[in-house]
Coordinates of C-alpha atoms and ligand atoms in Angstrom, one line a residue:
Chain B
X1 CA -14.2 13.5 -39.9
X2 CA -15.5 10.4 -38.5
X3 CA -14.9 11.3 -34.8
X4 CA -18.3 13.4 -34.2
X5 CA -20.7 10.7 -35.3
X6 CA -18.8 8.0 -33.9
X7 CA -18.4 9.8 -30.4
X8 CA -22.4 10.4 -30.7
X9 CA -22.8 6.7 -31.2
X10 CA -20.4 5.8 -28.3
X11 CA -22.5 8.3 -25.9
X12 CA -26.0 6.7 -27.0
X13 CA -24.8 3.5 -25.8
X14 CA -23.3 4.2 -22.6
X15 CA -26.5 6.2 -21.9
X16 CA -28.7 3.5 -23.0
X17 CA -26.9 1.0 -21.2
X18 CA -26.8 3.3 -18.3
X19 CA -30.6 3.6 -18.6
X20 CA -31.2 -0.1 -19.0
X21 CA -29.3 -0.9 -15.7
X22 CA -31.0 2.1 -13.9
X23 CA -34.6 1.7 -14.7
X24 CA -35.5 -1.2 -12.9
X25 CA -33.7 0.3 -10.0
X26 CA -35.7 3.7 -10.3
X27 CA -39.0 1.7 -10.4
X28 CA -37.9 -0.5 -7.1
X29 CA -37.1 3.1 -5.7
X30 CA -40.3 4.5 -6.7
X31 CA -42.2 1.5 -5.3
X32 CA -40.4 1.5 -2.2
X33 CA -41.5 5.1 -1.3
X34 CA -45.4 4.8 -2.2
X35 CA -48.0 3.8 -0.3
X36 CA -49.5 1.7 -3.0
X37 CA -49.2 1.3 -6.3
X38 CA -51.4 -1.3 -8.3
X39 CA -53.9 -0.3 -10.9
X40 CA -52.3 2.9 -12.3
X41 CA -49.6 4.5 -14.1
X42 CA -48.2 6.3 -11.1
X43 CA -48.2 5.2 -7.5
X44 CA -51.4 6.6 -5.2
X45 CA -49.2 8.6 -2.8
X46 CA -45.6 8.7 -1.1
X47 CA -44.4 7.7 2.1
X48 CA -41.2 6.7 3.8
X49 CA -43.1 4.4 6.3
X50 CA -41.4 1.1 4.6
X51 CA -38.1 2.7 5.1
X52 CA -39.0 3.4 8.8
X53 CA -40.5 -0.1 9.4
X54 CA -37.6 -1.5 7.7
X55 CA -34.6 0.4 9.9
X56 CA -36.7 -0.3 12.8
X57 CA -37.1 -4.1 12.5
X58 CA -34.6 -5.8 14.8
X59 CA -34.5 -8.8 12.7
X60 CA -33.5 -6.7 9.8
X61 CA -30.8 -5.0 11.8
X62 CA -29.4 -8.3 13.1
X63 CA -29.3 -9.7 9.2
X64 CA -27.3 -6.5 8.3
X65 CA -25.1 -6.7 10.9
X66 CA -24.4 -10.3 10.7
X67 CA -23.5 -10.1 7.0
X68 CA -21.4 -7.3 7.4
X69 CA -19.7 -9.3 10.1
X70 CA -19.6 -12.7 8.0
X71 CA -18.1 -10.5 4.9
X72 CA -15.4 -8.8 6.9
X73 CA -14.5 -11.8 8.6
X74 CA -13.9 -13.6 5.4
X75 CA -11.9 -10.9 3.7
X76 CA -9.8 -10.3 6.7
X77 CA -8.8 -14.0 6.6
X78 CA -8.2 -14.0 2.8
X79 CA -6.2 -10.8 3.4
X80 CA -3.9 -12.1 5.9
X81 CA -3.4 -15.5 4.3
X82 CA -3.1 -14.1 0.6
X83 CA -0.7 -11.3 0.9
X84 CA 2.2 -13.4 2.4
X85 CA 1.2 -16.3 -0.2
X86 CA 1.4 -14.0 -3.2
X87 CA 4.8 -12.6 -1.8
X88 CA 6.3 -16.2 -1.3
X89 CA 5.1 -17.2 -4.8
X90 CA 6.1 -14.4 -6.7
X91 CA 9.6 -13.6 -5.1
X92 CA 10.5 -17.1 -4.1
X93 CA 8.7 -19.6 -6.5
X94 CA 7.6 -17.6 -9.6
X95 CA 7.2 -21.1 -11.2
X96 CA 4.2 -21.8 -9.1
X97 CA 2.1 -19.1 -10.3
X98 CA 0.9 -21.1 -12.9
X99 CA -0.2 -24.0 -10.4
X100 CA -2.1 -21.2 -8.3
X101 CA -4.2 -20.0 -11.3
X102 CA -5.3 -23.5 -11.4
X103 CA -5.9 -23.8 -7.7
X104 CA -7.5 -20.3 -7.4
X105 CA -10.3 -21.1 -10.2
X106 CA -11.4 -24.5 -8.3
X107 CA -13.9 -22.5 -6.4
X108 CA -15.8 -21.3 -9.5
X109 CA -15.5 -24.7 -11.5
X110 CA -17.8 -26.4 -8.7
X111 CA -21.4 -24.7 -8.6
X112 CA -22.2 -23.6 -5.2
X113 CA -24.9 -26.0 -4.7
X114 CA -22.8 -28.7 -5.5
X115 CA -19.9 -27.5 -3.2
X116 CA -22.2 -27.1 -0.2
X117 CA -23.3 -30.2 0.0
X118 CA -19.5 -31.2 0.3
X119 CA -18.9 -28.7 2.6
X120 CA -21.5 -29.9 4.9
X121 CA -20.4 -33.4 4.5
X122 CA -16.9 -32.3 5.5
X123 CA -17.9 -29.9 8.3
X124 CA -21.2 -31.6 9.5
X125 CA -19.1 -33.8 12.2
X126 CA -16.0 -34.8 13.7
X127 CA -13.2 -32.3 14.7
X128 CA -14.5 -29.8 12.4
X129 CA -18.1 -29.6 13.2
X130 CA -19.0 -26.3 12.5
X131 CA -22.5 -26.5 10.5
X132 CA -24.9 -23.9 10.9
X133 CA -22.4 -21.8 12.8
X134 CA -20.8 -18.7 10.9
X135 CA -17.7 -19.8 10.8
X136 CA -18.6 -22.0 8.1
X137 CA -19.7 -19.4 6.0
X138 CA -16.5 -17.4 6.4
X139 CA -14.7 -20.3 5.7
X140 CA -16.5 -20.9 2.4
X141 CA -16.5 -17.2 1.4
X142 CA -12.9 -16.7 2.3
X143 CA -12.7 -19.4 -0.8
X144 CA -14.9 -17.5 -3.2
X145 CA -12.4 -14.4 -2.5
X146 CA -9.8 -15.5 -2.9
X147 CA -9.6 -15.8 -6.8
X148 CA -10.7 -12.1 -7.0
X149 CA -8.0 -11.0 -4.6
X150 CA -5.0 -13.3 -6.1
X151 CA -5.8 -12.1 -9.8
X152 CA -5.8 -8.4 -8.8
X153 CA -3.1 -8.5 -6.4
X154 CA -0.9 -10.4 -9.2
X155 CA -1.7 -7.8 -11.7
X156 CA -0.2 -5.3 -9.1
X157 CA 2.8 -7.3 -8.6
X158 CA 3.3 -8.1 -12.5
X159 CA 3.5 -4.3 -12.8
X160 CA 6.7 -3.9 -10.5
X161 CA 9.7 -5.6 -10.7
X162 CA 9.8 -7.6 -7.5
X163 CA 12.8 -9.2 -7.9
X164 CA 15.0 -6.1 -8.4
X165 CA 12.9 -3.9 -6.0
X166 CA 13.8 -6.5 -3.2
X167 CA 17.3 -6.6 -4.1
X168 CA 17.8 -2.9 -4.4
X169 CA 16.1 -2.8 -0.7
X170 CA 18.4 -5.5 0.5
X171 CA 21.6 -3.6 -0.6
X172 CA 20.2 -0.5 0.9
X173 CA 20.2 -1.9 4.4
X174 CA 16.7 -3.5 4.7
X175 CA 15.8 -7.1 5.6
X176 CA 13.3 -9.0 3.5
X177 CA 10.8 -8.6 6.2
X178 CA 11.4 -4.8 6.2
X179 CA 11.6 -4.6 2.3
X180 CA 8.5 -6.7 1.9
X181 CA 6.5 -4.0 4.3
X182 CA 8.1 -0.8 3.1
X183 CA 8.7 -1.4 -0.7
X184 CA 6.4 -4.1 -2.0
X185 CA 3.1 -3.9 0.0
X186 CA 2.5 -0.3 -0.7
X187 CA 2.7 -1.1 -4.1
X188 CA 0.0 -3.8 -3.9
X189 CA -2.6 -1.4 -2.0
X190 CA -4.5 -0.5 -5.2
X191 CA -5.3 -4.0 -6.0
X192 CA -5.9 -4.9 -2.6
X193 CA -8.7 -2.5 -2.4
X194 CA -10.0 -2.5 -5.4
X195 CA -10.5 -6.6 -5.1
X196 CA -11.7 -6.4 -1.3
X197 CA -14.3 -4.0 -2.5
X198 CA -15.4 -6.5 -5.4
X199 CA -15.5 -9.3 -3.2
X200 CA -17.6 -7.6 -0.5
X201 CA -20.1 -6.4 -2.9
X202 CA -20.1 -9.9 -4.2
X203 CA -20.2 -11.7 -1.0
X204 CA -22.8 -9.3 0.6
X205 CA -24.9 -10.2 -2.0
X206 CA -24.1 -14.3 -1.7
X207 CA -27.3 -16.3 -0.9
X208 CA -26.8 -20.0 -2.0
X209 CA -24.3 -20.7 0.4
X210 CA -25.7 -18.8 3.0
X211 CA -29.1 -20.4 3.0
X212 CA -28.1 -23.8 2.2
X213 CA -24.8 -23.8 5.1
X214 CA -26.6 -21.9 8.0
X215 CA -30.0 -20.8 7.1
X216 CA -31.9 -19.0 9.6
X217 CA -29.5 -20.0 12.0
X218 CA -27.5 -17.0 11.3
X219 CA -29.6 -15.0 9.1
X220 CA -28.0 -12.8 6.7
X221 CA -29.1 -10.4 4.8
X222 CA -30.0 -12.4 1.5
X223 CA -31.3 -15.0 3.8
X224 CA -33.5 -12.4 5.5
X225 CA -34.6 -11.1 2.1
X226 CA -35.6 -14.6 1.0
X227 CA -37.6 -15.3 4.0
X228 CA -39.5 -11.7 3.8
X229 CA -40.3 -12.9 0.1
X230 CA -44.1 -13.4 1.1
X231 CA -44.5 -9.8 3.0
X232 CA -45.3 -6.3 1.5
X233 CA -43.4 -5.6 -2.0
X234 CA -43.1 -2.1 -0.6
X235 CA -41.1 -3.8 2.3
X236 CA -38.8 -5.7 0.2
X237 CA -38.3 -3.0 -2.2
X238 CA -37.1 -0.8 0.9
X239 CA -34.8 -3.4 1.8
X240 CA -33.4 -3.8 -1.8
X241 CA -32.9 -0.1 -2.2
X242 CA -31.2 0.1 1.2
X243 CA -28.8 -2.4 0.5
X244 CA -28.2 -0.9 -3.0
X245 CA -27.4 2.3 -1.2
X246 CA -25.2 0.7 1.4
X247 CA -22.8 -1.0 -1.4
X248 CA -22.9 2.1 -3.4
X249 CA -21.8 4.4 -0.4
X250 CA -19.4 1.8 0.6
X251 CA -17.7 1.6 -3.1
X252 CA -17.4 5.3 -3.1
X253 CA -15.7 5.9 0.1
X254 CA -13.3 2.9 -0.7
X255 CA -12.7 4.7 -4.3
X256 CA -11.7 8.0 -2.6
X257 CA -9.3 6.5 0.1
X258 CA -7.9 4.8 -2.9
X259 CA -7.6 7.8 -5.0
X260 CA -5.3 9.8 -2.5
X261 CA -1.8 9.8 -3.1
X262 CA 0.1 8.5 -6.2
Chain C
X1 CA 47.4 -4.9 -3.0
X2 CA 44.2 -4.7 -4.9
X3 CA 41.0 -3.6 -3.0
X4 CA 38.7 -6.1 -4.5
X5 CA 40.0 -9.5 -5.3
X6 CA 38.3 -12.1 -6.9
X7 CA 39.5 -15.7 -6.6
X8 CA 38.5 -19.1 -8.0
X9 CA 34.8 -17.8 -8.3
X10 CA 32.4 -20.7 -9.1
X11 CA 28.9 -20.0 -9.5
X12 CA 26.4 -23.3 -10.7
X13 CA 22.5 -23.2 -10.9
X14 CA 22.2 -26.9 -10.1
X15 CA 24.1 -28.6 -12.6
X16 CA 24.7 -25.5 -15.1
X17 CA 27.7 -24.1 -14.4
X18 CA 28.0 -20.1 -15.2
X19 CA 31.4 -19.6 -14.5
X20 CA 34.4 -21.3 -12.8
X21 CA 37.6 -20.4 -11.4
X22 CA 37.1 -16.6 -12.3
X23 CA 40.0 -14.4 -11.1
X24 CA 40.6 -10.8 -11.1
X25 CA 42.1 -7.8 -9.0
X26 CA 40.7 -4.2 -9.1
X27 CA 42.6 -1.3 -7.5
X28 CA 40.9 1.1 -5.4
X29 CA 39.3 3.9 -7.3
X30 CA 39.6 2.0 -10.6
X31 CA 36.6 2.1 -12.9
X32 CA 36.3 -1.3 -14.8
X33 CA 34.1 -2.5 -17.0
X34 CA 32.7 -6.1 -17.6
X35 CA 32.1 -6.4 -21.5
X36 CA 30.6 -9.2 -23.1
X37 CA 27.6 -10.5 -24.8
X38 CA 24.3 -11.0 -23.3
X39 CA 24.1 -14.2 -21.4
X40 CA 27.9 -14.5 -20.6
X41 CA 27.4 -14.5 -17.0
X42 CA 28.1 -10.7 -16.3
X43 CA 25.0 -9.9 -14.2
X44 CA 25.4 -13.4 -12.3
X45 CA 29.1 -12.3 -11.2
X46 CA 28.0 -9.1 -10.2
X47 CA 25.0 -10.5 -8.2
X48 CA 27.8 -12.6 -6.8
X49 CA 29.9 -9.7 -5.6
X50 CA 26.8 -7.7 -4.1
X51 CA 25.5 -11.1 -1.9
X52 CA 22.1 -11.3 -4.0
X53 CA 23.0 -14.7 -5.2
X54 CA 25.4 -17.4 -3.2
X55 CA 28.6 -18.6 -4.7
X56 CA 29.3 -22.2 -5.3
X57 CA 33.0 -21.7 -4.6
X58 CA 35.7 -19.0 -4.1
X59 CA 36.7 -16.0 -2.4
X60 CA 35.8 -12.2 -2.9
X61 CA 37.9 -10.1 -0.8
X62 CA 37.1 -6.3 -0.2
X63 CA 40.1 -4.6 1.4
X64 CA 41.6 -8.0 2.6
X65 CA 38.5 -9.1 4.2
X66 CA 36.5 -11.9 2.7
X67 CA 32.5 -10.9 1.9
X68 CA 30.8 -14.1 0.7
X69 CA 29.5 -15.1 4.3
X70 CA 28.1 -11.5 4.8
X71 CA 24.5 -10.8 3.5
X72 CA 24.1 -8.0 1.1
X73 CA 23.1 -5.3 3.7
X74 CA 26.3 -5.9 5.7
X75 CA 28.8 -5.6 2.3
X76 CA 28.6 -1.8 2.0
X77 CA 28.0 -2.2 -1.9
X78 CA 25.8 -0.1 -4.0
X79 CA 24.3 -1.1 -7.0
X80 CA 22.3 0.3 -10.1
X81 CA 20.0 -1.8 -11.9
X82 CA 18.9 -1.9 -15.5
X83 CA 15.6 -1.7 -14.5
X84 CA 16.6 1.2 -12.2
X85 CA 14.6 -0.5 -9.5
X86 CA 13.1 2.8 -7.8
X87 CA 10.4 2.2 -5.2
X88 CA 7.2 3.4 -7.0
X89 CA 5.4 4.6 -3.8
X90 CA 8.3 6.8 -2.6
X91 CA 9.4 10.2 -4.1
X92 CA 12.8 10.9 -5.6
X93 CA 14.1 12.0 -2.2
X94 CA 12.6 9.2 -0.5
X95 CA 13.9 6.8 -2.6
X96 CA 17.3 8.5 -1.9
X97 CA 16.6 8.5 1.7
X98 CA 15.8 5.0 2.1
X99 CA 19.5 3.7 3.0
X100 CA 19.7 6.1 5.3
X101 CA 16.4 5.2 7.1
X102 CA 17.6 1.6 7.3
X103 CA 20.9 3.0 8.8
X104 CA 19.0 4.9 11.2
X105 CA 20.8 8.2 10.4
X106 CA 19.1 11.1 12.0
X107 CA 16.7 13.2 10.3
X108 CA 18.9 16.3 10.1
X109 CA 21.9 14.5 8.5
X110 CA 19.8 12.5 6.3
X111 CA 18.0 15.5 4.6
X112 CA 21.5 17.1 4.2
X113 CA 22.6 14.4 2.5
X114 CA 19.8 13.5 0.5
X115 CA 20.0 17.0 -0.8
X116 CA 23.5 16.8 -1.7
X117 CA 23.0 13.6 -3.6
X118 CA 20.4 14.9 -5.5
X119 CA 22.1 17.7 -6.1
X120 CA 25.1 15.8 -7.2
X121 CA 23.0 14.3 -10.3
X122 CA 21.6 17.5 -11.0
X123 CA 18.3 16.7 -9.9
X124 CA 17.7 18.8 -7.1
X125 CA 14.2 20.3 -8.2
X126 CA 12.9 16.9 -8.7
X127 CA 13.3 15.7 -5.1
X128 CA 9.4 15.8 -4.6
X129 CA 8.7 13.7 -7.7
X130 CA 7.5 9.9 -8.1
X131 CA 9.4 7.9 -10.1
X132 CA 6.3 7.6 -12.8
X133 CA 6.6 11.4 -13.2
X134 CA 10.4 11.3 -14.1
X135 CA 12.2 10.3 -17.6
X136 CA 14.2 7.3 -17.6
X137 CA 17.3 9.2 -17.7
X138 CA 16.2 10.8 -14.7
X139 CA 15.0 7.8 -12.9
X140 CA 18.6 6.5 -13.3
X141 CA 20.1 9.3 -11.9
X142 CA 18.0 8.6 -9.0
X143 CA 19.0 5.1 -8.7
X144 CA 22.6 6.4 -8.9
X145 CA 22.0 9.1 -6.0
X146 CA 20.3 6.5 -3.9
X147 CA 23.1 3.8 -4.2
X148 CA 25.7 6.6 -3.7
X149 CA 24.0 8.4 -0.6
X150 CA 25.3 5.5 1.7
X151 CA 28.7 6.0 0.6
X152 CA 29.7 2.6 -0.3
X153 CA 33.1 1.3 -0.7
X154 CA 32.3 -0.5 -3.9
X155 CA 29.8 0.5 -6.8
X156 CA 28.3 -2.1 -9.3
X157 CA 26.3 -0.8 -12.3
X158 CA 24.3 -3.4 -14.1
X159 CA 23.7 -2.3 -17.7
X160 CA 22.5 1.2 -16.3
X161 CA 22.4 2.5 -19.9
X162 CA 20.8 0.0 -21.9
X163 CA 17.0 1.1 -21.6
X164 CA 17.7 4.6 -22.4
X165 CA 18.0 6.6 -25.9
X166 CA 21.6 7.3 -27.6
X167 CA 21.8 11.0 -26.4
X168 CA 20.8 10.5 -23.0
X169 CA 23.4 7.7 -22.9
X170 CA 26.0 9.4 -23.9
X171 CA 25.4 12.3 -21.6
X172 CA 24.8 10.0 -18.4
X173 CA 28.2 8.0 -19.5
X174 CA 30.0 11.3 -18.9
X175 CA 28.1 12.3 -15.6
X176 CA 28.8 8.7 -14.0
X177 CA 32.1 8.9 -15.0
X178 CA 32.7 12.3 -13.6
X179 CA 31.2 11.4 -10.2
X180 CA 33.1 8.3 -10.1
X181 CA 36.5 10.2 -10.3
X182 CA 35.2 13.1 -8.0
X183 CA 34.4 10.5 -5.2
X184 CA 37.3 8.1 -6.2
X185 CA 34.9 5.1 -6.1
X186 CA 35.9 1.8 -7.2
X187 CA 33.5 0.7 -9.8
X188 CA 32.5 -2.0 -12.0
X189 CA 30.6 -1.1 -14.9
X190 CA 28.7 -4.1 -16.8
X191 CA 27.8 -3.6 -20.6
X192 CA 27.3 -5.7 -23.7
X193 CA 28.2 -2.1 -25.7
X194 CA 31.8 -2.0 -26.9
X195 CA 31.8 1.9 -27.5
X196 CA 30.6 2.1 -23.7
X197 CA 33.5 0.1 -22.6
X198 CA 35.8 1.6 -24.5
X199 CA 35.0 5.3 -23.6
X200 CA 34.6 5.0 -20.0
X201 CA 37.1 2.5 -18.4
X202 CA 40.2 2.5 -16.7
X203 CA 40.3 -1.3 -17.5
X204 CA 38.1 -3.5 -19.2
X205 CA 37.3 -7.5 -18.5
X206 CA 36.1 -9.0 -21.8
X207 CA 33.8 -11.8 -20.8
X208 CA 32.4 -15.0 -22.9
X209 CA 30.6 -17.9 -21.8
X210 CA 31.6 -17.5 -18.1
X211 CA 35.2 -16.8 -18.7
X212 CA 37.3 -13.8 -18.8
X213 CA 38.8 -13.7 -22.0
X214 CA 41.1 -10.4 -21.9
X215 CA 41.6 -7.9 -19.6
X216 CA 43.6 -4.5 -20.2
X217 CA 43.0 -1.2 -20.9
X218 CA 40.9 0.3 -24.0
X219 CA 43.7 0.7 -26.3
X220 CA 45.2 -2.9 -25.8
X221 CA 42.0 -4.5 -26.0
X222 CA 41.0 -2.5 -29.4
X223 CA 44.3 -3.0 -30.9
X224 CA 45.5 -6.5 -29.8
X225 CA 42.5 -9.0 -29.1
X226 CA 43.9 -12.0 -28.1
X227 CA 41.7 -14.4 -30.0
X228 CA 39.1 -14.5 -32.8
X229 CA 36.2 -13.9 -30.1
X230 CA 37.8 -10.3 -28.7
X231 CA 38.4 -9.6 -32.3
X232 CA 34.9 -10.1 -33.3
X233 CA 33.3 -8.7 -30.4
X234 CA 35.6 -5.4 -30.5
X235 CA 36.1 -3.0 -33.7
X236 CA 34.2 -5.2 -36.2
X237 CA 37.7 -7.0 -37.1
X238 CA 37.7 -8.4 -40.5
X239 CA 38.2 -11.9 -39.3
X240 CA 40.3 -14.5 -42.2
X241 CA 41.1 -18.0 -41.9
X242 CA 44.8 -18.7 -42.9
X243 CA 43.5 -19.9 -46.6
X244 CA 41.4 -17.1 -46.7
X245 CA 44.2 -14.6 -46.0
X246 CA 46.7 -16.3 -48.2
X247 CA 44.5 -15.7 -51.2
X248 CA 44.1 -12.2 -50.2
X249 CA 47.7 -11.3 -49.1
X250 CA 49.6 -13.9 -51.5
X251 CA 51.9 -15.0 -48.9
X252 CA 51.8 -18.0 -46.6
X253 CA 49.7 -17.8 -43.3
X254 CA 49.8 -20.2 -40.5
X255 CA 46.8 -19.1 -38.5
X256 CA 43.8 -17.0 -38.8
X257 CA 44.4 -13.2 -38.9
X258 CA 42.3 -10.0 -37.9
X259 CA 42.4 -6.9 -39.8
X260 CA 40.8 -3.7 -38.6
X261 CA 38.5 -1.9 -41.3
X262 CA 40.1 1.1 -40.9
X263 CA 43.6 -0.1 -41.4
X264 CA 42.6 -0.9 -45.0
X265 CA 42.9 2.0 -47.3
X266 CA 41.8 3.0 -50.8
X267 CA 44.6 3.5 -53.5
X268 CA 46.7 0.7 -53.6
X269 CA 47.5 -2.7 -55.6
X270 CA 45.2 -5.2 -54.5
X271 CA 42.0 -5.0 -57.1
X272 CA 39.0 -4.6 -55.3
X273 CA 35.1 -3.9 -56.0
X274 CA 32.7 -1.9 -54.0
X275 CA 29.8 -4.0 -52.9
X276 CA 28.1 -1.5 -51.1
X277 CA 28.3 0.9 -48.0
X278 CA 26.6 2.4 -45.2
X279 CA 27.0 5.6 -43.2
X280 CA 28.2 5.6 -39.9
X281 CA 28.0 9.5 -39.4
X282 CA 31.5 10.4 -39.8
X283 CA 32.7 7.3 -41.3
X284 CA 31.7 5.3 -44.3
X285 CA 31.7 1.7 -43.7
X286 CA 32.2 0.0 -47.4
X287 CA 31.6 -3.5 -48.2
X288 CA 34.3 -4.5 -50.6
X289 CA 35.3 -7.8 -52.4
X290 CA 39.0 -8.3 -53.2
X291 CA 40.8 -11.5 -54.6
X292 CA 37.4 -13.2 -53.8
X293 CA 37.4 -12.5 -50.0
X294 CA 34.8 -10.0 -48.5
X295 CA 36.2 -7.2 -46.2
X296 CA 34.6 -4.5 -44.3
X297 CA 36.7 -1.0 -44.9
X298 CA 36.3 1.9 -42.7
X299 CA 37.1 5.6 -43.8
X300 CA 36.6 8.9 -42.9
X301 CA 33.8 10.4 -44.2
X302 CA 35.2 13.7 -45.9
X303 CA 33.0 14.8 -48.6
X304 CA 30.2 13.4 -50.5
X305 CA 32.2 13.6 -53.8
X306 CA 34.6 11.0 -52.4
X307 CA 31.9 8.2 -51.9
X308 CA 32.8 5.3 -54.3
X309 CA 29.4 3.8 -55.7
X310 CA 28.7 0.2 -55.8
X311 CA 30.4 -1.6 -58.5
X312 CA 33.2 0.7 -58.8
X313 CA 36.8 -0.8 -59.1
X314 CA 39.4 0.1 -56.6
X315 CA 42.8 -0.5 -55.4
X316 CA 43.2 -1.4 -51.6
X317 CA 45.9 -1.1 -49.5
X318 CA 46.2 -3.1 -46.2
X319 CA 49.0 -1.9 -43.5
X320 CA 51.4 -4.6 -42.3
X321 CA 51.5 -4.0 -38.9
X322 CA 47.6 -3.7 -38.7
X323 CA 47.7 -7.3 -39.7
X324 CA 46.9 -9.5 -36.1
X325 CA 47.1 -13.3 -35.9
X326 CA 44.6 -14.5 -33.8
X327 CA 44.3 -17.7 -32.1
Ligands
ADP401 N1 18.1 -17.9 -11.3 C1 18.9 -18.7 -12.7 N2 18.8 -19.9 -12.9 C2 19.4 -20.5 -13.7 N3 20.2 -20.1 -14.6 C3 20.5 -18.7 -14.3 C4 20.0 -18.0 -13.5 N4 20.1 -16.5 -13.5 C5 20.9 -16.8 -14.8 N5 21.1 -17.6 -15.4 C6 21.6 -18.2 -16.5 O1 23.2 -17.8 -16.2 C7 23.6 -17.2 -17.6 C8 24.4 -16.1 -17.4 O2 23.3 -15.2 -17.2 P1 23.5 -13.5 -16.9 O3 24.4 -13.4 -15.9 O4 22.3 -12.9 -16.6 O5 24.3 -13.2 -18.2 P2 24.7 -11.5 -18.7 O6 24.0 -10.5 -17.3 O7 25.9 -11.5 -19.2 O8 23.5 -11.2 -19.7 C9 22.4 -17.2 -18.8 O9 22.7 -18.2 -19.6 C10 21.3 -17.5 -17.7 O10 20.4 -18.1 -18.3
MG402 MG1 22.7 -8.9 -17.5

């Protein structure tokens, strides 16, 4: 009997939340396509000129590309490192999982403003001098992505019985390498894709590290956005909306790719 | 000469010994069961034979060849796991084909053998399903087909039916036994279920705490347990210490005895009182107290009118030949 009002209530909550999240975005969008909008309830007129201005601005395009490069670089590094690591931990040393969970949380335990100072000290001089280069950002982003990816893929690994699967594959003639590649890896795809996505959206929006570690020497999208804060609000709005749609599209495509097959 | 010969096999994890000096001989085409309580080392023994874990000492000969130095890939052994261990990312057919793919068997032959193997376990129409789309029993049949398609010389089954419900378990029991006999495959079946062991096997190895306590056919194990553990584990024996037995039977006893519950009948001169009963399908199991001794008595469930209510006084008779002395 209580299902109907409850369902209605649930629906209202979901829609209210949705509206709450969407409203600022809608406002920003409207602002980004208006000629001017100050003393009136609705904008004076509509225009696409802010978008045209944005997408023909070489500095923006460069920052956009550099953001993508840094994120992709960091995620590649994370993937290449974390897949073998997870395999070894869960197959050979399951007891290490507890230790790994603690290690994995370290990047969260230290606030970015503090750890970036540490990173600057470490990488400021000596053989590892790479402050101001995108490499330090790749290295730093990699540590941020690590926990997301480790957790998500671990969940996938726990859902399969890795030891029995490896044993079965071995008895059917597969080497450890082949078994890992053909039997274990395909089952981690979901966790891998989801965590890559999450990390990408997160890193793409990262500002503190990018600003402190590299700043204008290698301008990422968020740093650029910050530097543009004194320009027209319409222009910044166009930037934010463009950025939002990029992440949305990216998420949607990845979701589609992930849905095909089992 | 036996086909599989295990000689003085030792297994230790660090300083903990799981078993020492295991010896056993299995003939070609024989179906043997390793029966024992959970944790007694059955899986470990099986994993040693399969090469999934190192042995600490001893030899394992298959057809006269020591397989201990061989990696699992080279042993020609098929194995079925309690967890099915089907590859979730592959269909039933792809799972079955996996071993052939590793052996680089040609596509036409591989396809044919996969179809045959799936037909053998009566799952032909499920070839394109993923394991998540199959029931537990179907999964285990796919796993069986997968382990048979590479034509192993030895098949190991580690509690393959333990995760399934009773009805499916009975059906699969017969199916496994049927396929094994048809192929003449030497098979070791691990279980902790005495009924499974008694109904399926040519021979049973009873294990306890890393030891093979007794081996023999089902009849021998059931009627002639060698010790108290064997008597307790198989057939719900009444185990009575010498002094207790003396009180019950009113004669001198020198050691512990075991009496099967179905060897005790109603209608005799031992006074007893019914303490309770439970219905096991075609058998009624009574708890009875006779001369201060608690006994379990099984009788055929002929009709409800025969049922003795709790508290009823009855006379018991005990078949003398059914009284076994155990160490
Ligand atoms: N990898 C391992 N390390 C240490 N001890 C183990 C390991 N695997 C199994 N054991 C121990 O070996 C004993 C026998 O286990 P197992 O062979 O799985 O028993 P069963 O299959 O008869 O239930 C158990 O006491 C178990 O704790
Ligand atoms: Mg076991």
